[in-house]
Amino acid sequence: MNSNDELIIANKKIALHFIEKANLVAEIEAATFKLAFQNREKEERAAELTIANIELAFQNGEKERRAAELIVANQELTFQNREKEERAAELLVANIELAFQNKEKAKKAGELIIANKELAFQNQEKEERAAELLVANIELSFQNKEKEKRAGELLIANKELAFQNQEKEERAAELVIANNELLIQNVEKESRAAELIIVNKELEYLNKELEAFSYSVSHDLRSPIRAISGFTKILEEDYADKFDLEGVKTLQSIIHNSNRMGVLIDDLLSFSKLGRKEMIVSKIDMTALVKSIREELFQHPENRIEFNVKVLPPSKGDESLIRQVWVNLISNAVKFSRNRPKTIIDIGAYEENKFAVYFVKDNGAGFEMTYYDKLFGVFQRLHSQREFEGTGIGLAIVQKIIQRHNGVVWAESKLNDGACFYFSLPIITD
């Protein structure tokens, strides 16, 4: 064995020795940890024993205090029992005394019952006699009042009879005067009746003349208007290329004004016939009437019209005339709102003072209320012909129709803020 082998063996022994030392250190550390844990356990148990001893000492003190309280309570109970026995003896004596007193009271109560019955009987006798006297006095008083009443009635009857006699004499005199007056009135009525017959005949004759005049005016005015319009159209069609721009404008102006004159003649004839036209009165479904007018005249998409129609109450009247009222008012609302980006027409109604009030409201040009008195006049216009076309008779026609139906028409407006036209008709009562 050489020195290298000895070194290797020595190193292995040293390494083994270190390993054993490390194992011993680990065992010592484990034993130390276990010993420390056991010491902590002992300390905790010692602390618990200390707390238990304190609690036990406190409980013993409580037991001794309660034992002392029980002794005192027993002594108090013994004293109270003696008090109860003494009171029981006193109550026995008091009950004997009370029983005697009750017997005395019962005897006196019996005597009082008998006395009360006697007294009640006497009181009843007195009350019966008093009631009899009261009835007798009432009867006597009533008889006296009846006698006085009859005497007063006789006095009033005598005065009334004297007054009636005087009235009869005065009435007889008045009847004589009334008969004389009646004779005079009858003569006057006969005279007036004869005059009315003559006036009615004259009126009938004048109406016939007026109708003939209206027809003649219509025919005589339309003929030259149609001639002017026809010749102007010929000029426009055949010779337009020979006119300058100003000449063409003049021709178009002549055509436009001749057409306007024709419309004006039609409106005047319609207005003149309103007072003479016999009305055919019937129940009118206003909602259905307005719906039919809207669908018939204002359903073109280019109109850009928004109709807001509420439920309208029915009314009585000439449906053809009332239709003309709605057409004129709605047409005006549409016409005077056409410059708005969108035309909005509100149609509704409400009841007021036994009348149905209908209205047509627009968002158009409106008008100044300063000129309101001109609104329903014939040929009266609040806007120029260049702004809005028209003859100025439409609202006059509306007013005349509504007046013939015992209604009223009016309007409210602000310039550039729309207008609202109202008309009223009597409410259907049956």
JSON list of C-alpha atoms in Angstrom, two decimals, residues 132-148:
[
{"chain": "A", "resi": 132, "resn": "GLU", "atom": "CA", "xyz": [-154.25, 64.27, 30.57]},
{"chain": "A", "resi": 133, "resn": "LEU", "atom": "CA", "xyz": [-154.03, 67.94, 31.59]},
{"chain": "A", "resi": 134, "resn": "LEU", "atom": "CA", "xyz": [-151.40, 68.60, 28.87]},
{"chain": "A", "resi": 135, "resn": "VAL", "atom": "CA", "xyz": [-153.60, 66.96, 26.20]},
{"chain": "A", "resi": 136, "resn": "ALA", "atom": "CA", "xyz": [-156.56, 68.98, 27.36]},
{"chain": "A", "resi": 137, "resn": "ASN", "atom": "CA", "xyz": [-154.53, 72.21, 27.26]},
{"chain": "A", "resi": 138, "resn": "ILE", "atom": "CA", "xyz": [-153.18, 71.39, 23.77]},
{"chain": "A", "resi": 139, "resn": "GLU", "atom": "CA", "xyz": [-156.68, 70.64, 22.53]},
{"chain": "A", "resi": 140, "resn": "LEU", "atom": "CA", "xyz": [-157.98, 73.88, 24.04]},
{"chain": "A", "resi": 141, "resn": "SER", "atom": "CA", "xyz": [-155.07, 75.85, 22.52]},
{"chain": "A", "resi": 142, "resn": "PHE", "atom": "CA", "xyz": [-155.63, 74.19, 19.13]},
{"chain": "A", "resi": 143, "resn": "GLN", "atom": "CA", "xyz": [-159.33, 75.03, 19.21]},
{"chain": "A", "resi": 144, "resn": "ASN", "atom": "CA", "xyz": [-158.54, 78.65, 20.06]},
{"chain": "A", "resi": 145, "resn": "LYS", "atom": "CA", "xyz": [-156.00, 78.83, 17.19]},
{"chain": "A", "resi": 146, "resn": "GLU", "atom": "CA", "xyz": [-158.52, 77.27, 14.80]},
{"chain": "A", "resi": 147, "resn": "LYS", "atom": "CA", "xyz": [-161.10, 79.84, 15.81]},
{"chain": "A", "resi": 148, "resn": "GLU", "atom": "CA", "xyz": [-158.60, 82.67, 15.31]}
]
